PDB file of C-alpha atoms in Angstrom:
ATOM      1  CA  MET G   1     113.579  34.493 151.649  1.00  0.00           C
ATOM      2  CA  THR G   2     112.246  34.924 154.857  1.00  0.00           C
ATOM      3  CA  ASN G   3     115.322  35.628 157.952  1.00  0.00           C
ATOM      4  CA  ASP G   4     112.843  32.247 159.209  1.00  0.00           C
ATOM      5  CA  ILE G   5     112.944  30.000 156.447  1.00  0.00           C
ATOM      6  CA  MET G   6     117.331  30.868 156.185  1.00  0.00           C
ATOM      7  CA  MET G   7     117.382  30.453 159.409  1.00  0.00           C
ATOM      8  CA  ARG G   8     115.257  26.753 158.638  1.00  0.00           C
ATOM      9  CA  TYR G   9     117.797  25.587 156.252  1.00  0.00           C
ATOM     10  CA  ALA G  10     120.809  26.809 157.743  1.00  0.00           C
ATOM     11  CA  GLY G  11     120.423  25.190 161.247  1.00  0.00           C
ATOM     12  CA  MET G  12     119.773  21.590 158.305  1.00  0.00           C
ATOM     13  CA  PHE G  13     122.567  21.612 157.012  1.00  0.00           C
ATOM     14  CA  THR G  14     123.958  22.749 160.624  1.00  0.00           C
ATOM     15  CA  VAL G  15     122.616  18.274 161.506  1.00  0.00           C
ATOM     16  CA  PHE G  16     123.378  17.397 158.110  1.00  0.00           C
ATOM     17  CA  ALA G  17     127.634  18.877 158.949  1.00  0.00           C
ATOM     18  CA  ILE G  18     126.681  17.239 162.324  1.00  0.00           C
ATOM     19  CA  ILE G  19     125.481  13.575 160.826  1.00  0.00           C
ATOM     20  CA  TRP G  20     128.729  13.496 158.419  1.00  0.00           C
ATOM     21  CA  LEU G  21     131.161  14.896 160.321  1.00  0.00           C
ATOM     22  CA  LEU G  22     131.148  14.010 163.793  1.00  0.00           C
ATOM     23  CA  PRO G  23     133.743  10.925 164.608  1.00  0.00           C
ATOM     24  CA  LEU G  24     130.677   8.947 166.445  1.00  0.00           C
ATOM     25  CA  LYS G  25     130.227   5.305 166.109  1.00  0.00           C
ATOM     26  CA  LEU G  26     126.261   4.006 167.193  1.00  0.00           C
ATOM     27  CA  MET G  27     125.484   0.099 167.137  1.00  0.00           C
ATOM     28  CA  PRO G  28     123.061  -0.606 164.552  1.00  0.00           C
ATOM     29  CA  ARG G  29     120.305  -0.647 166.170  1.00  0.00           C
ATOM     30  CA  GLN G  30     120.810   2.606 167.815  1.00  0.00           C
ATOM     31  CA  LEU G  31     121.498   4.100 164.251  1.00  0.00           C
ATOM     32  CA  MET G  32     117.820   2.349 163.197  1.00  0.00           C
ATOM     33  CA  THR G  33     116.542   4.852 166.770  1.00  0.00           C
ATOM     34  CA  MET G  34     118.311   7.838 164.685  1.00  0.00           C
ATOM     35  CA  ALA G  35     117.103   6.750 161.729  1.00  0.00           C
ATOM     36  CA  GLY G  36     113.731   7.482 162.626  1.00  0.00           C
ATOM     37  CA  ILE G  37     114.081  10.185 165.126  1.00  0.00           C
ATOM     38  CA  VAL G  38     115.704  12.363 162.272  1.00  0.00           C
ATOM     39  CA  TRP G  39     113.346  11.254 159.459  1.00  0.00           C
ATOM     40  CA  ALA G  40     110.307  11.809 162.174  1.00  0.00           C
ATOM     41  CA  LEU G  41     111.833  15.101 162.902  1.00  0.00           C
ATOM     42  CA  GLY G  42     111.753  16.081 159.376  1.00  0.00           C
ATOM     43  CA  GLY G  43     108.101  15.335 157.939  1.00  0.00           C
ATOM     44  CA  LEU G  44     107.053  17.591 161.758  1.00  0.00           C
ATOM     45  CA  SER G  45     108.995  19.970 160.910  1.00  0.00           C
ATOM     46  CA  LEU G  46     107.895  20.548 157.277  1.00  0.00           C
ATOM     47  CA  LEU G  47     103.987  19.241 157.928  1.00  0.00           C
ATOM     48  CA  ILE G  48     104.183  22.025 160.553  1.00  0.00           C
ATOM     49  CA  LEU G  49     106.058  24.890 158.234  1.00  0.00           C
ATOM     50  CA  GLY G  50     103.359  23.563 155.293  1.00  0.00           C
ATOM     51  CA  VAL G  51      99.845  24.062 157.814  1.00  0.00           C
ATOM     52  CA  THR G  52     101.893  27.158 158.748  1.00  0.00           C
ATOM     53  CA  ARG G  53     101.559  28.329 155.134  1.00  0.00           C
ATOM     54  CA  LEU G  54      97.937  27.262 154.876  1.00  0.00           C
ATOM     55  CA  VAL G  55      96.834  28.769 158.244  1.00  0.00           C
ATOM     56  CA  PRO G  56      96.247  32.622 155.791  1.00  0.00           C
ATOM     57  CA  LEU G  57      93.864  30.659 153.312  1.00  0.00           C
ATOM     58  CA  TRP G  58      91.086  28.811 156.047  1.00  0.00           C
ATOM     59  CA  THR G  59      89.858  31.480 155.437  1.00  0.00           C
ATOM     60  CA  MET G  60      88.286  31.499 153.052  1.00  0.00           C
ATOM     61  CA  PRO G  61      85.531  28.420 152.045  1.00  0.00           C
ATOM     62  CA  PRO G  62      85.485  24.554 152.286  1.00  0.00           C
ATOM     63  CA  THR G  63      84.995  24.387 148.169  1.00  0.00           C
ATOM     64  CA  THR G  64      88.070  26.964 147.343  1.00  0.00           C
ATOM     65  CA  PRO G  65      91.110  25.324 145.902  1.00  0.00           C
ATOM     66  CA  LEU G  66      92.692  25.157 149.745  1.00  0.00           C
ATOM     67  CA  ALA G  67      89.910  22.275 150.437  1.00  0.00           C
ATOM     68  CA  ILE G  68      91.108  20.061 146.925  1.00  0.00           C
ATOM     69  CA  ALA G  69      95.364  20.878 147.044  1.00  0.00           C
ATOM     70  CA  LEU G  70      94.965  19.881 150.934  1.00  0.00           C
ATOM     71  CA  GLY G  71      93.234  16.723 150.760  1.00  0.00           C
ATOM     72  CA  ALA G  72      95.511  15.711 147.674  1.00  0.00           C
ATOM     73  CA  ALA G  73      98.707  16.664 149.834  1.00  0.00           C
ATOM     74  CA  VAL G  74      97.208  14.301 152.264  1.00  0.00           C
ATOM     75  CA  VAL G  75      95.929  11.723 150.564  1.00  0.00           C
ATOM     76  CA  ILE G  76      99.466  11.821 148.468  1.00  0.00           C
ATOM     77  CA  GLY G  77     101.773  11.594 151.619  1.00  0.00           C
ATOM     78  CA  ILE G  78     100.419   8.637 153.208  1.00  0.00           C
ATOM     79  CA  ALA G  79     100.877   6.810 150.578  1.00  0.00           C
ATOM     80  CA  LYS G  80     103.677   8.323 149.040  1.00  0.00           C
ATOM     81  CA  GLY G  81     104.767   7.268 152.918  1.00  0.00           C
ATOM     82  CA  LYS G  82     103.123   4.066 152.460  1.00  0.00           C
ATOM     83  CA  PHE G  83     104.035   3.043 149.690  1.00  0.00           C
ATOM     84  CA  VAL G  84     107.310   4.198 148.420  1.00  0.00           C
ATOM     85  CA  LEU G  85     109.978   5.738 151.830  1.00  0.00           C
ATOM     86  CA  SER G  86     108.640   2.991 153.257  1.00  0.00           C
ATOM     87  CA  LYS G  87     110.376   0.866 150.926  1.00  0.00           C
ATOM     88  CA  THR G  88     113.406   3.383 151.934  1.00  0.00           C
ATOM     89  CA  ALA G  89     113.093   2.450 155.024  1.00  0.00           C
ATOM     90  CA  GLY G  90     112.919  -1.018 154.853  1.00  0.00           C
ATOM     91  CA  LYS G  91     115.333  -1.372 153.373  1.00  0.00           C
ATOM     92  CA  ASN G  92     117.682   0.997 154.575  1.00  0.00           C
ATOM     93  CA  ILE G  93     116.478  -1.293 157.853  1.00  0.00           C
ATOM     94  CA  VAL G  94     117.625  -4.766 156.498  1.00  0.00           C
ATOM     95  CA  ARG G  95     120.896  -2.773 155.495  1.00  0.00           C
ATOM     96  CA  LEU G  96     120.903  -1.512 160.029  1.00  0.00           C
ATOM     97  CA  GLN G  97     120.457  -4.695 161.280  1.00  0.00           C
ATOM     98  CA  SER G  98     122.888  -7.108 158.842  1.00  0.00           C
ATOM     99  CA  GLU G  99     125.401  -5.156 160.388  1.00  0.00           C
ATOM    100  CA  SER G 100     126.809  -5.891 163.454  1.00  0.00           C
ATOM    101  CA  GLU G 101     129.071  -3.535 164.542  1.00  0.00           C
ATOM    102  CA  PRO G 102     129.271  -0.016 165.867  1.00  0.00           C
ATOM    103  CA  LEU G 103     128.828   1.965 162.706  1.00  0.00           C
ATOM    104  CA  PRO G 104     129.042   6.163 161.386  1.00  0.00           C
ATOM    105  CA  LEU G 105     126.426   8.274 162.356  1.00  0.00           C
ATOM    106  CA  ARG G 106     125.758   8.766 158.652  1.00  0.00           C
ATOM    107  CA  ALA G 107     125.518   4.939 158.237  1.00  0.00           C
ATOM    108  CA  MET G 108     122.203   5.843 159.367  1.00  0.00           C
ATOM    109  CA  TYR G 109     121.387   5.425 155.793  1.00  0.00           C
ATOM    110  CA  ALA G 110     122.549   4.314 152.786  1.00  0.00           C
ATOM    111  CA  MET G 111     123.671   7.313 150.326  1.00  0.00           C
ATOM    112  CA  PRO G 112     120.481   6.096 147.782  1.00  0.00           C
ATOM    113  CA  SER G 113     118.495   7.709 151.430  1.00  0.00           C
ATOM    114  CA  TRP G 114     121.010  10.995 151.358  1.00  0.00           C
ATOM    115  CA  ILE G 115     120.115  11.118 147.779  1.00  0.00           C
ATOM    116  CA  ILE G 116     116.471  11.688 148.026  1.00  0.00           C
ATOM    117  CA  ILE G 117     116.534  13.950 151.759  1.00  0.00           C
ATOM    118  CA  ALA G 118     118.594  15.601 149.290  1.00  0.00           C
ATOM    119  CA  LEU G 119     115.928  16.341 146.252  1.00  0.00           C
ATOM    120  CA  MET G 120     113.549  16.606 148.757  1.00  0.00           C
ATOM    121  CA  ILE G 121     115.109  19.962 150.878  1.00  0.00           C
ATOM    122  CA  GLY G 122     116.193  21.267 147.047  1.00  0.00           C
ATOM    123  CA  LEU G 123     112.816  21.250 145.786  1.00  0.00           C
ATOM    124  CA  SER G 124     111.678  22.990 149.182  1.00  0.00           C
ATOM    125  CA  MET G 125     114.239  25.037 148.727  1.00  0.00           C
ATOM    126  CA  THR G 126     113.366  25.388 145.078  1.00  0.00           C
ATOM    127  CA  LEU G 127     109.974  26.588 146.002  1.00  0.00           C
ATOM    128  CA  ASN G 128     110.901  29.312 148.707  1.00  0.00           C
ATOM    129  CA  LEU G 129     113.390  30.480 146.453  1.00  0.00           C
ATOM    130  CA  TRP G 130     110.654  31.455 143.463  1.00  0.00           C
ATOM    131  CA  GLY G 131     108.988  33.651 145.260  1.00  0.00           C
ATOM    132  CA  GLU G 132     105.841  33.150 141.762  1.00  0.00           C
ATOM    133  CA  VAL G 133     105.131  30.061 143.217  1.00  0.00           C
ATOM    134  CA  PRO G 134     101.930  30.096 144.726  1.00  0.00           C
ATOM    135  CA  VAL G 135     101.075  29.682 148.999  1.00  0.00           C
ATOM    136  CA  LEU G 136      98.809  27.012 148.492  1.00  0.00           C
ATOM    137  CA  VAL G 137     101.357  25.427 146.374  1.00  0.00           C
ATOM    138  CA  ARG G 138     104.058  25.997 148.359  1.00  0.00           C
ATOM    139  CA  GLY G 139     102.044  25.106 151.978  1.00  0.00           C
ATOM    140  CA  SER G 140     100.814  21.745 149.560  1.00  0.00           C
ATOM    141  CA  VAL G 141     104.155  20.927 148.888  1.00  0.00           C
ATOM    142  CA  ASN G 142     105.541  20.438 152.434  1.00  0.00           C
ATOM    143  CA  VAL G 143     102.263  19.274 153.712  1.00  0.00           C
ATOM    144  CA  GLY G 144     102.198  15.665 151.517  1.00  0.00           C
ATOM    145  CA  ILE G 145     106.363  15.523 151.805  1.00  0.00           C
ATOM    146  CA  GLY G 146     105.877  15.733 155.745  1.00  0.00           C
ATOM    147  CA  LEU G 147     103.762  13.419 156.282  1.00  0.00           C
ATOM    148  CA  ALA G 148     105.133  11.604 154.031  1.00  0.00           C
ATOM    149  CA  LEU G 149     108.311  11.571 156.295  1.00  0.00           C
ATOM    150  CA  LEU G 150     106.259  10.640 158.660  1.00  0.00           C
ATOM    151  CA  VAL G 151     103.833   7.906 158.125  1.00  0.00           C
ATOM    152  CA  SER G 152     107.157   5.940 156.707  1.00  0.00           C
ATOM    153  CA  SER G 153     108.582   7.337 160.234  1.00  0.00           C
ATOM    154  CA  LEU G 154     106.721   4.782 161.395  1.00  0.00           C
ATOM    155  CA  ARG G 155     108.594   1.750 160.113  1.00  0.00           C
ATOM    156  CA  TYR G 156     112.128   2.774 162.707  1.00  0.00           C
ATOM    157  CA  PHE G 157     109.451   1.982 165.316  1.00  0.00           C
ATOM    158  CA  SER G 158     107.843  -1.355 164.480  1.00  0.00           C
ATOM    159  CA  PRO G 159     109.581  -4.951 166.291  1.00  0.00           C
ATOM    160  CA  PRO G 160     112.541  -6.045 164.216  1.00  0.00           C
ATOM    161  CA  VAL G 161     111.622  -8.103 161.937  1.00  0.00           C
ATOM    162  CA  ALA G 162     112.864 -11.690 162.604  1.00  0.00           C
ATOM    163  CA  ARG G 163     114.437 -13.283 158.924  1.00  0.00           C
ATOM    164  CA  SER G 164     113.619 -16.672 157.817  1.00  0.00           C
ATOM    165  CA  VAL G 165     115.071 -19.341 157.264  1.00  0.00           C
ATOM    166  CA  ASN G 166     115.826 -20.842 153.932  1.00  0.00           C
ATOM    167  CA  PHE G 167     115.608 -24.884 154.132  1.00  0.00           C
TER     168      PHE G 167
END
């Protein structure tokens, strides 16, 4: 693994350590904003990493596997963000809206969300550690996951949904 990638993972683990260990408490609305920012920054980081990996392959004609892989990554990433991770974000928003007291920073996500984050980071690390995984695959996966995170992060910045009243 290159030093750049090692530094990226070190920075990521540092951010997670700060989130988990910092004794800071925030109001639920502030945690929602923080959750959206972290989700979006993670997505943007992965998207940039994926595009950076794919740039050297752009010299090939557009009918090569690059166009197919990139197109699939974009479609799958947007669909995953809109239909899967947006639901996760929505559940997290509802959970935070139900709270009224300040919560620790790590409460910005529920445990299932932290597990999803860990799995996505683990997938990225695994693809980097296995040197035989083609750059086309690694870059496409990074683009897809990055777009999924970016699309789903938009939920955190939408106006709050009014709760329905049951009569």
